[in-house]
Amino acid sequence: MNSMYPFLFLSFFMFVIGLGVMIARKNIIAMLLGIELILNASALNFVTYTRFVNQNLDGHIMSLFIIIIAAAEAAVGLAIVIRFFQVRESIHIDDAAQLQA
Amino acid sequence: MFDSVLFLLSAILIVVGSLGVLFIKENIMHACVALLTALFGVAGAYAVLGADFLAATQLVVYVGGVVILMLFAVMLTGGGAANENKFGIEKIPAMGNVKTYIIAGVNVLVISLVVIKIMANVMQDYKAVALPAYESTVEKLGTLLVTDHVLAFEVSSILLLGALVGAAVIARPIGSTK
Amino acid sequence: MNEGLISFLSQFDGHKAFVKMISDFAGTDATSTISFFIYLAACLAVVGVMATIGGLGTYAERKISADLQARQGPNRVGPFGLLQMLADGVKMILKEDIIPSAADKPMFIMAPMLCIVGVFGSLAVVPFSSGFILSDLNVGVFYLLGISSLVGVGIFIGGYSSNSKWSMLGGMRGASQIISYEIPVTLSIIAIVVLSGGMSFGTLIGGQGGFPHEWYILHNPFTFIAFFVYFIGALAETNRAPFDLPEAESELVSGYHTEYTGMRFAFFALAEYIEVFVVCGVAAALFFGGWKVPFDLGTGEAFSALPPIIAKNIGQILQLGSFFTKTLLLYYVVIWIRWTLPRLRVDQLMTLCWKYLTPIALFNLIMIAVWAYAFDGKSMFELFTAMGSGSTGGH
């Protein structure tokens, strides 16, 4: 692969889909899936620029930290979802309209 | 040649998986599997880009960790299969219908064309250079992690510890608050 | 980026001549095409041999369990009942393929495939000998950990999609067990990676020698502990007894594959047996010197009287023998443990992982790093000999 545009379009596609998932879906877990897609799109972008623009590996480091943050976010987010389900017996985003249980 | 084949495969995985995440509404479990497909595709794209360590990390973290966590959460919450909340009011599983999706798609197309037109000058400055051969990134990444980026590395370890403890505290059953 | 079968083959004149002949015939450079076909053939060979080993695993399991319980075991089909596995396979293929009507059909079909893909994908980096490794990736062990966690997803999805209580409980147990025990296993592997300074199997095995005192298990006391942590964790990751809670037949009918019949069930069983082989192979490579043969017989230099191609291939065969001997001995131990120890309870399982194995593995990792720093990566044996020669040098 000698061009970086296919990768950039792929990453753009994933980002848009992730955004669409976060806008369109009302299920909290589905929205978390969208967040994962967005984070992956950004990580792919970093790696693409590392490969095609300058070959120093700072972009890889950035992607590594994005993966770390995605893992932490998934753990905490899903814990919040489970807690929310215990309180509200629902994982619909519209049920999360109150600050107090 | 093989690069192109691998890229095409991973691109297909990413496109199919992402569309699956967006459009599979009946069963969130299927959407999780679609996400797994997309993440596999991303790992393949990393491999094409010569980021071997990142590809393996992607597999370890996402396939072994995040997706299984997601599946667990779906099981523990029932996946939100019912479209009614506890007051019996029917909820919309997703906003929009075919019409709005088409309008949104056309909008995205127009906006991206405009953006590409604006960016064209910037992009023309980019000249395709001869790409270096694939080489191992493991040693360089390790060196960078403990020299230039050591602060971020340590902070991320604290972040992970905090996320672990926080998740355990938050997800504890309601009765056991001792 | 990776070395493997092709780089081994391309050192022979025959390969070059063959490539040249095909290139002349086709009119273009045929190197990559020939590499592709060589890989294809090698992959088919590995998959075939591994499927046979998985099948023989069921036979070995029944024969060894019979031995431990003073029974005969299968002895009707073929000599010593060796063809029992073929009979089982034919039975599995001929059985009716039932998909429960309440099952989630696409995922029900996908689950055994995920298991098989995860296991066969991990075979790509298993080092059978110095020449016969499909791809010596420089992230070998890490890749293996990642791709084999697909098995956990497969088990979970199999348990979910069957829409049965037993399957569901088995799948939940399986997934939680696999992701819990991945931590001590990974930490133990990282400890060895710290010692050898690389994640590819070539580096990992290259740091060891043919004799036991050169293996990593006897490198220092902490690697000795790390091996047992790895082995216990690997047993749990492959759902083998005493950690076979996901398929505990006395509580859950047969766990996540209760609703599976015919070839789909066989896929689960095959995946389990091959995964046991893979984790035993990794244990052999990491801790027992892998394909190293004593006296460096594996390089073929000892047979220099013979033509180099024959000498090298004799060396390769010795290396294959060494690797398979170690792996199959560990395989025997796994089966032996299964028929000796009782099954754990779920809370005991989690206690063992989080309260014992994980802290021990962390401690091991730190101590091995300290050892590698303090003694410059020297093993205990080297330190002893250095002490001995130092004292004699003083006289």
XYZ file of C-alpha atoms in Angstrom:
674
model
C 0.000 0.000 0.000
C 1.718 3.160 -1.199
C -0.947 5.713 -0.482
C -2.272 6.891 2.823
C -5.661 7.958 1.545
C -7.301 4.521 1.755
C -6.384 4.358 5.421
C -7.583 7.890 6.051
C -10.898 7.186 4.349
C -11.256 3.988 6.366
C -10.617 5.889 9.554
C -13.020 8.645 8.482
C -15.663 6.021 7.758
C -15.253 4.436 11.181
C -15.416 7.816 12.858
C -18.619 8.799 11.065
C -20.237 5.452 11.810
C -19.244 5.740 15.452
C -20.703 9.212 15.614
C -23.849 7.947 13.943
C -24.119 5.125 16.465
C -23.778 7.569 19.336
C -26.436 9.848 17.870
C -28.907 7.276 16.644
C -28.863 4.488 19.193
C -30.668 4.787 22.492
C -29.116 1.781 24.182
C -26.241 2.766 26.463
C -24.165 -0.292 25.605
C -24.620 0.395 21.901
C -23.405 3.932 22.498
C -20.318 2.527 24.201
C -19.744 0.435 21.077
C -19.843 3.662 19.091
C -17.244 5.213 21.393
C -14.969 2.235 20.775
C -15.323 2.764 17.030
C -14.431 6.444 17.337
C -11.380 5.738 19.502
C -10.189 3.093 17.052
C -10.614 5.467 14.143
C -8.398 8.041 15.816
C -5.771 5.432 16.691
C -5.738 4.220 13.089
C -5.225 7.794 11.944
C -2.192 8.222 14.207
C -0.595 5.023 12.935
C -1.276 6.005 9.316
C 0.484 9.338 9.677
C 3.380 7.653 11.442
C 3.848 5.317 8.517
C 3.477 7.805 5.694
C 4.651 11.169 6.972
C 7.461 10.767 9.440
C 8.648 7.429 10.642
C 9.254 8.278 14.268
C 7.111 6.176 16.529
C 5.354 8.835 18.589
C 2.158 8.101 16.715
C 2.366 4.482 17.785
C 2.801 5.588 21.383
C -0.273 7.785 21.022
C -2.270 4.842 19.667
C -1.055 2.711 22.536
C -2.361 5.251 25.026
C -5.631 5.476 23.114
C -5.999 1.713 23.486
C -5.258 1.989 27.206
C -7.826 4.727 27.628
C -10.375 2.773 25.618
C -9.906 -0.195 27.924
C -10.297 1.935 31.051
C -13.297 3.692 29.565
C -14.957 0.404 28.680
C -14.449 -0.963 32.195
C -15.809 2.106 33.979
C -18.554 2.706 31.440
C -19.865 -0.823 31.661
C -19.687 -0.706 35.457
C -21.826 2.425 35.345
C -24.232 0.692 32.962
C -24.587 -2.279 35.292
C -25.125 0.002 38.276
C -27.672 2.000 36.313
C -29.478 -1.186 35.417
C -29.621 -2.170 39.084
C -31.225 1.151 39.960
C -33.484 1.740 36.969
C -33.935 -1.739 35.465
C -33.302 -0.228 32.063
C -30.352 0.655 29.896
C -32.202 3.204 27.828
C -30.459 6.542 27.658
C -33.692 8.485 28.177
C -34.120 6.886 31.588
C -30.915 8.559 32.695
C -32.580 11.905 33.129
C -32.156 12.383 36.862
C -29.033 13.033 38.852
C -30.419 11.287 41.901
C -31.509 7.700 42.031
C 0.473 -7.409 -3.641
C -0.045 -9.266 -0.390
C -0.226 -5.905 1.343
C -3.102 -4.926 -0.901
C -4.917 -8.201 -0.291
C -4.489 -7.865 3.451
C -5.606 -4.250 3.297
C -8.688 -5.154 1.291
C -9.594 -7.911 3.732
C -9.235 -5.663 6.742
C -11.099 -2.841 4.994
C -13.991 -5.187 4.283
C -13.974 -6.327 7.907
C -13.965 -2.742 9.151
C -16.739 -1.581 6.809
C -18.981 -4.576 7.437
C -18.375 -4.486 11.185
C -19.004 -0.762 11.538
C -22.183 -0.930 9.488
C -23.250 -3.868 11.632
C -22.759 -1.844 14.798
C -24.890 0.917 13.319
C -27.700 -1.089 11.813
C -28.200 -4.190 13.971
C -30.840 -3.022 16.404
C -32.768 -6.105 17.411
C -30.014 -7.858 19.291
C -27.203 -5.933 20.904
C -25.193 -9.169 21.154
C -24.946 -9.245 17.365
C -23.796 -5.643 17.410
C -21.014 -6.661 19.831
C -19.900 -9.369 17.421
C -19.968 -6.817 14.597
C -17.735 -4.585 16.730
C -15.389 -7.544 17.185
C -15.235 -7.866 13.388
C -14.408 -4.188 12.980
C -11.705 -4.336 15.661
C -10.160 -7.337 13.935
C -10.099 -5.305 10.760
C -8.304 -2.503 12.584
C -5.700 -4.992 13.779
C -5.231 -6.071 10.164
C -4.827 -2.447 9.079
C -2.177 -1.975 11.783
C -0.352 -4.988 10.408
C -0.424 -3.489 6.904
C 0.955 -0.257 8.318
C 3.868 -2.132 9.878
C 2.730 -1.600 13.457
C 3.213 -5.178 14.598
C 3.165 -4.496 18.318
C 0.025 -2.408 18.047
C -1.740 -5.102 16.042
C -0.988 -7.673 18.737
C -2.014 -5.212 21.450
C -5.262 -4.572 19.629
C -5.967 -8.295 19.607
C -5.058 -8.793 23.271
C -6.912 -5.777 24.627
C -10.016 -5.782 22.484
C -10.655 -9.429 21.667
C -9.617 -10.754 25.045
C -10.804 -7.871 27.175
C -13.163 -5.217 25.930
C -15.446 -7.349 23.780
C -15.850 -9.980 26.489
C -16.610 -7.189 28.973
C -19.235 -5.846 26.592
C -20.774 -9.291 26.191
C -20.837 -9.669 29.982
C -22.558 -6.327 30.381
C -25.131 -7.305 27.771
C -25.823 -10.541 29.622
C -26.083 -8.847 33.017
C -28.463 -6.173 31.767
C -30.548 -8.296 29.470
C -29.395 -6.341 26.462
C -32.267 -3.857 26.659
C -34.316 -6.093 24.399
C -37.589 -4.593 25.607
C -38.413 -1.313 23.986
C -40.664 -0.232 26.827
C -39.457 1.408 29.975
C -40.808 0.475 33.367
C -43.779 2.804 33.010
C -44.920 0.923 29.939
C -44.138 3.763 27.574
C -42.782 2.564 24.311
C -39.385 3.940 23.449
C -37.852 4.439 20.075
C -35.005 1.926 19.665
C -33.254 4.331 17.352
C -33.870 7.787 16.113
C -34.661 8.349 12.501
C -35.897 6.214 9.668
C -34.767 5.559 6.123
C -35.618 9.083 4.993
C -33.571 10.806 7.671
C -30.676 8.412 7.144
C -30.646 9.238 3.434
C -30.707 12.957 4.154
C -27.909 12.552 6.686
C -25.887 10.514 4.213
C -26.232 13.148 1.496
C -25.280 15.801 4.017
C -22.180 13.882 5.057
C -21.233 13.451 1.408
C -21.623 17.142 0.632
C -19.777 18.261 3.730
C -16.933 15.843 3.149
C -16.624 16.979 -0.453
C -16.414 20.563 0.729
C -13.833 19.613 3.322
C -11.812 17.704 0.740
C -11.973 20.712 -1.584
C -10.701 22.951 1.172
C -8.011 20.498 2.154
C -6.878 19.931 -1.446
C -4.124 22.521 -1.235
C -2.784 20.992 1.927
C -2.925 17.526 0.465
C -1.074 18.480 -2.696
C 1.893 19.462 -0.588
C 2.162 15.909 0.587
C 4.490 13.984 -1.664
C 4.612 10.239 -1.626
C 8.013 9.280 -0.318
C 9.677 5.942 -0.713
C 8.375 3.944 2.213
C 10.901 2.243 4.448
C 10.850 -1.508 4.681
C 8.909 -3.120 7.482
C 10.929 -3.484 10.625
C 10.265 -4.460 14.181
C 8.812 -1.680 16.278
C 8.932 -3.524 19.583
C 12.342 -2.406 20.775
C 11.894 1.205 19.689
C 8.463 1.390 21.312
C 9.844 -0.044 24.530
C 12.688 2.458 24.563
C 10.359 5.359 23.839
C 7.921 4.278 26.541
C 10.502 4.414 29.298
C 12.435 7.448 28.069
C 10.471 10.153 26.275
C 7.007 9.139 27.363
C 7.708 7.807 30.827
C 5.428 10.307 32.545
C 2.453 9.404 30.366
C 3.280 5.744 30.908
C 3.225 6.059 34.694
C 0.109 8.224 34.661
C -1.665 5.694 32.484
C -0.789 2.953 34.956
C -2.397 5.040 37.711
C -5.372 5.613 35.417
C -5.782 1.893 34.880
C -5.563 1.204 38.612
C -8.154 3.878 39.242
C -10.422 2.463 36.551
C -10.093 -1.021 38.032
C -10.932 0.055 41.571
C -13.619 2.427 40.382
C -15.323 -0.180 38.244
C -15.261 -2.677 41.096
C -16.749 -0.125 43.506
C -19.401 1.137 41.099
C -20.613 -2.246 39.939
C -20.974 -3.649 43.449
C -24.494 -4.896 44.235
C -26.692 -2.399 46.051
C -27.077 -4.299 49.321
C -23.368 -4.755 50.028
C -22.293 -1.223 50.890
C -20.217 -2.040 53.925
C 9.998 -8.677 9.523
C 9.602 -12.349 10.095
C 11.624 -15.388 9.464
C 10.228 -18.792 9.061
C 9.918 -21.598 6.629
C 10.923 -19.649 3.520
C 14.126 -18.246 4.966
C 15.056 -21.782 5.992
C 14.258 -23.249 2.597
C 15.926 -20.490 0.598
C 19.352 -21.432 1.911
C 19.307 -24.570 -0.197
C 20.343 -24.597 -3.831
C 17.378 -26.704 -4.831
C 14.902 -24.016 -3.798
C 16.771 -21.373 -5.767
C 16.974 -23.599 -8.833
C 13.269 -24.383 -8.567
C 12.356 -20.705 -8.256
C 14.554 -19.891 -11.243
C 13.009 -22.679 -13.303
C 9.447 -21.575 -12.569
C 10.366 -17.937 -13.173
C 11.838 -18.793 -16.559
C 8.809 -20.876 -17.374
C 6.290 -18.217 -16.358
C 8.298 -15.321 -17.686
C 7.939 -13.307 -14.464
C 9.476 -13.352 -11.025
C 7.729 -16.214 -9.286
C 9.385 -15.938 -5.852
C 6.375 -14.656 -3.964
C 3.980 -17.009 -5.738
C 6.140 -19.976 -4.818
C 6.389 -18.689 -1.253
C 2.608 -18.502 -1.184
C 2.228 -22.091 -2.324
C 4.890 -23.310 0.085
C 3.046 -21.584 2.921
C -0.224 -23.056 1.708
C 1.221 -26.554 1.719
C 2.827 -26.016 5.132
C -0.410 -24.649 6.580
C -2.355 -27.607 5.264
C 0.244 -29.961 6.718
C 0.153 -28.241 10.111
C -3.641 -28.217 10.212
C -3.793 -31.858 9.213
C -1.195 -32.970 11.722
C -2.763 -30.901 14.455
C -6.232 -32.256 13.757
C -4.742 -35.745 14.008
C -3.051 -34.824 17.273
C -6.334 -33.428 18.557
C -8.040 -36.674 17.618
C -5.271 -38.723 19.177
C -5.707 -36.542 22.255
C -9.164 -37.976 22.804
C -7.740 -41.464 22.389
C -4.858 -40.704 24.758
C -7.258 -39.238 27.274
C -9.375 -42.381 27.329
C -6.401 -44.718 27.321
C -4.564 -42.885 30.105
C -7.679 -42.523 32.213
C -8.290 -46.240 31.779
C -4.713 -46.870 32.834
C -5.118 -44.733 35.937
C -8.338 -46.500 36.859
C -7.040 -50.015 36.108
C -9.327 -50.467 33.110
C -8.664 -51.431 29.511
C -9.844 -48.398 27.597
C -10.715 -48.501 23.918
C -9.247 -51.648 22.397
C -11.681 -52.824 19.731
C -11.038 -50.679 16.669
C -7.661 -51.305 15.112
C -4.473 -52.216 16.969
C -4.725 -51.106 20.620
C -7.884 -49.259 19.663
C -5.844 -46.673 17.786
C -8.495 -46.239 15.125
C -11.069 -45.316 17.763
C -10.578 -41.693 16.836
C -11.491 -42.387 13.211
C -14.593 -44.235 14.347
C -15.505 -41.294 16.573
C -14.915 -38.867 13.728
C -17.127 -40.812 11.339
C -19.816 -41.009 14.012
C -19.591 -37.251 14.561
C -19.896 -36.501 10.850
C -22.833 -38.856 10.357
C -24.802 -37.549 13.317
C -27.733 -35.261 12.781
C -26.872 -31.599 13.060
C -29.464 -30.192 15.452
C -29.930 -26.474 15.951
C -32.392 -25.787 18.787
C -35.396 -23.846 17.579
C -34.964 -21.214 20.284
C -31.281 -20.769 19.521
C -29.766 -17.620 18.089
C -28.956 -19.256 14.793
C -26.109 -17.213 13.251
C -24.233 -17.027 16.510
C -24.909 -20.675 17.246
C -23.179 -21.506 13.969
C -20.392 -19.001 14.529
C -19.313 -20.047 18.029
C -17.469 -23.327 17.181
C -15.852 -21.607 14.218
C -14.489 -18.852 16.469
C -12.983 -21.494 18.749
C -11.360 -23.299 15.824
C -10.091 -20.071 14.260
C -8.560 -18.935 17.535
C -6.723 -22.188 18.060
C -5.523 -22.655 14.483
C -4.524 -19.018 14.291
C -2.255 -19.518 17.276
C -0.545 -22.427 15.496
C 1.035 -19.911 13.100
C 3.735 -19.004 15.610
C 4.246 -22.321 17.414
C 7.935 -23.192 16.884
C 8.094 -26.803 15.766
C 11.786 -26.537 14.889
C 14.239 -23.823 13.943
C 13.256 -24.166 10.297
C 9.662 -25.311 10.538
C 7.842 -22.395 12.078
C 5.181 -20.877 9.896
C 6.052 -17.328 10.846
C 8.555 -16.230 13.462
C 6.757 -12.968 14.212
C 8.693 -10.588 16.393
C 5.630 -10.257 18.592
C 5.118 -14.030 18.595
C 4.027 -14.731 22.165
C 1.933 -11.607 22.326
C 0.153 -12.501 19.097
C -0.489 -15.979 20.443
C -2.063 -14.567 23.609
C -4.258 -12.273 21.567
C -5.486 -14.696 18.964
C -6.134 -17.495 21.448
C -8.474 -15.273 23.436
C -10.877 -15.721 20.524
C -11.558 -19.106 22.114
C -13.026 -17.317 25.122
C -15.336 -15.291 22.885
C -16.355 -18.479 21.093
C -17.161 -20.243 24.354
C -19.139 -17.285 25.621
C -21.119 -16.915 22.411
C -21.730 -20.661 22.289
C -23.106 -20.515 25.811
C -25.289 -17.516 25.066
C -26.667 -18.560 21.719
C -27.830 -22.021 22.797
C -30.565 -20.371 24.841
C -30.313 -22.958 27.579
C -29.590 -22.447 31.259
C -26.741 -24.936 31.424
C -25.075 -23.510 28.361
C -25.478 -19.979 29.629
C -23.905 -20.769 33.011
C -21.096 -22.701 31.349
C -20.384 -19.899 28.928
C -20.346 -17.267 31.680
C -18.034 -19.393 33.797
C -15.782 -20.107 30.844
C -15.390 -16.484 29.833
C -14.812 -15.198 33.372
C -12.312 -17.976 34.028
C -10.420 -17.323 30.812
C -10.115 -13.577 31.258
C -9.143 -13.972 34.917
C -6.429 -16.538 34.347
C -5.039 -14.650 31.390
C -3.425 -12.262 33.876
C -1.068 -14.658 35.735
C -0.300 -16.456 32.469
C 0.622 -13.226 30.729
C 2.691 -12.035 33.680
C 4.635 -15.305 33.750
C 5.272 -15.098 30.024
C 6.399 -11.482 30.356
C 8.864 -12.592 33.040
C 10.518 -14.903 30.524
C 10.372 -12.174 27.874
C 12.280 -9.923 30.274
C 14.987 -12.567 30.621
C 15.388 -13.315 26.932
C 14.902 -9.784 25.637
C 12.477 -10.492 22.820
C 8.971 -11.695 22.127
C 9.629 -13.832 19.080
C 9.946 -17.536 19.650
C 13.300 -17.519 17.886
C 14.721 -15.179 20.535
C 12.990 -16.953 23.384
C 14.369 -20.344 22.427
C 17.698 -18.940 21.289
C 18.428 -17.845 24.851
C 18.295 -21.436 26.056
C 20.362 -24.499 25.408
C 19.918 -28.178 24.879
C 20.628 -29.291 28.424
C 18.308 -28.864 31.413
C 20.631 -26.460 33.233
C 20.429 -24.123 30.240
C 16.630 -24.078 30.187
C 14.747 -21.116 31.529
C 12.916 -23.227 34.103
C 16.210 -23.779 35.929
C 17.523 -20.319 35.165
C 16.766 -19.026 38.635
C 14.320 -19.888 41.455
C 11.733 -17.412 40.252
C 11.436 -18.850 36.768
C 10.911 -22.195 38.451
C 7.879 -20.714 40.231
C 6.823 -18.893 37.068
C 6.558 -22.196 35.227
C 4.083 -23.570 37.745
C 2.054 -20.356 37.700
C 1.994 -20.528 33.909
C 1.030 -24.179 33.896
C -1.826 -23.779 36.389
C -3.087 -20.760 34.509
C -2.834 -22.573 31.197
C -4.835 -25.476 32.592
C -7.531 -23.030 33.623
C -7.439 -21.195 30.306
C -8.014 -24.378 28.353
C -10.836 -25.431 30.686
C -9.055 -28.600 31.713
C -9.618 -30.314 35.023
C -9.318 -29.391 37.861
C -10.611 -26.160 36.346
C -13.224 -27.633 34.031
C -16.069 -25.742 35.663
C -17.511 -24.511 32.356
C -18.258 -28.094 31.401
C -18.712 -29.601 34.844
C -20.879 -32.582 34.116
C -22.173 -33.025 37.642
C -23.623 -29.520 37.945
C -24.066 -28.197 34.412
C -25.085 -30.973 32.054
C -22.057 -30.432 29.903
C -21.637 -26.691 29.970
C -21.419 -24.458 26.983
C -21.664 -27.259 24.438
C -24.726 -28.956 25.887
C -26.892 -28.124 22.899
C -24.300 -28.887 20.247
C -24.345 -32.079 18.219
C -22.337 -33.714 15.516
C -19.495 -31.861 13.906
C -20.152 -28.616 15.784
C -19.586 -30.417 19.072
C -16.521 -32.048 17.552
C -15.173 -28.607 16.707
C -15.389 -27.581 20.352
C -13.694 -30.785 21.487
C -11.019 -30.511 18.801
C -10.360 -26.878 19.688
C -9.919 -27.833 23.333
C -7.469 -30.652 22.634
C -5.417 -28.622 20.158
C -5.348 -25.694 22.548
C -3.922 -27.993 25.207
C -1.239 -28.957 22.703
C -0.537 -25.298 21.948
C -0.189 -24.254 25.590
C 2.036 -27.286 26.220
C 4.104 -26.304 23.201
C 4.440 -22.763 24.496
C 5.454 -24.099 27.910
C 8.046 -26.303 26.242
C 9.335 -23.386 24.177
C 9.441 -20.893 27.024
C 10.674 -23.047 29.872
C 12.101 -26.281 28.469
C 14.318 -25.137 25.647
C 11.850 -25.743 22.824
C 13.471 -27.456 19.880
C 17.010 -27.276 21.253
C 18.851 -30.574 21.058
C 21.835 -31.406 23.312
C 25.367 -31.023 21.878
C 23.979 -28.670 19.170
C 23.013 -31.668 17.083
C 20.090 -29.641 15.737
C 22.221 -27.383 13.549
C 23.403 -30.377 11.567
C 27.076 -29.419 11.892
C 27.840 -32.703 13.606
C 26.966 -34.553 10.409
C 29.303 -32.574 8.213
C 30.430 -35.789 6.528
C 27.059 -35.898 4.808
C 25.913 -33.448 2.115
C 24.727 -30.232 3.793
C 21.088 -30.569 2.748
C 20.798 -34.009 4.365
C 22.761 -32.922 7.434
C 20.549 -29.886 7.948
C 17.401 -31.922 7.560
C 18.605 -34.565 10.020
C 19.149 -31.690 12.419
C 15.640 -30.417 11.775
C 14.159 -33.843 12.408
C 16.051 -34.079 15.702
C 14.708 -30.648 16.642
C 11.164 -31.698 15.761
C 11.637 -34.792 17.889
C 12.899 -32.728 20.791
C 9.987 -30.305 20.619
C 7.340 -32.975 20.265
C 8.819 -35.094 23.071
C 8.696 -32.213 25.532
C 5.252 -31.108 24.433
C 3.707 -34.545 24.525
C 5.211 -35.224 27.970
C 3.510 -32.063 29.222
C 0.346 -33.210 27.444
C 0.549 -36.447 29.408
C 0.898 -34.476 32.634
C -2.199 -32.455 31.762
C -4.265 -35.605 31.235
C -2.769 -37.163 34.365
C -3.803 -34.134 36.420
C -7.290 -34.289 34.993
C -7.861 -37.824 36.179
C -6.208 -37.292 39.559
C -7.488 -34.069 41.065
C -11.078 -33.222 42.009
C -12.782 -30.188 40.536
C -12.586 -26.824 42.293
C -15.543 -24.706 43.325
C -16.127 -21.389 41.609
C -15.127 -19.304 44.615
C -11.996 -21.408 45.110
C -11.171 -20.869 41.436
C -11.393 -17.105 41.724
C -9.551 -17.087 45.059
C -6.739 -19.112 43.551
C -6.430 -16.744 40.627
C -6.748 -13.352 42.279
C -5.389 -13.967 45.756
C -2.556 -16.380 45.014
C -1.493 -16.688 41.397
C -1.651 -13.016 40.397
C 0.405 -11.696 43.353
C 2.892 -14.537 42.948
C 3.218 -13.805 39.244
C 3.717 -10.085 39.909
C 6.346 -10.818 42.547
C 8.033 -13.205 40.117
C 8.088 -10.607 37.382
C 9.740 -8.040 39.629
C 12.240 -10.510 41.072
C 13.199 -11.811 37.622
C 13.732 -8.250 36.444
C 15.914 -7.631 39.516
C 17.828 -10.856 38.873
C 18.390 -9.966 35.229
C 19.688 -6.558 36.312
C 21.788 -7.700 39.272
C 23.444 -10.752 37.734
C 23.515 -9.495 34.168
C 21.094 -12.165 33.003
C 23.316 -15.038 34.113
C 21.660 -18.244 35.234
C 22.210 -19.933 38.587
C 24.408 -22.551 36.989
C 26.610 -19.968 35.316
C 26.969 -18.161 38.631
C 27.998 -21.389 40.383
C 30.577 -22.231 37.752
C 31.839 -18.659 37.798
C 32.183 -18.927 41.582
C 34.038 -22.226 41.241
C 36.431 -20.938 38.597
C 36.879 -17.727 40.535
C 37.979 -19.593 43.665
C 40.329 -21.859 41.706
C 41.690 -18.806 39.961
C 42.450 -17.318 43.392
C 44.704 -20.232 44.360
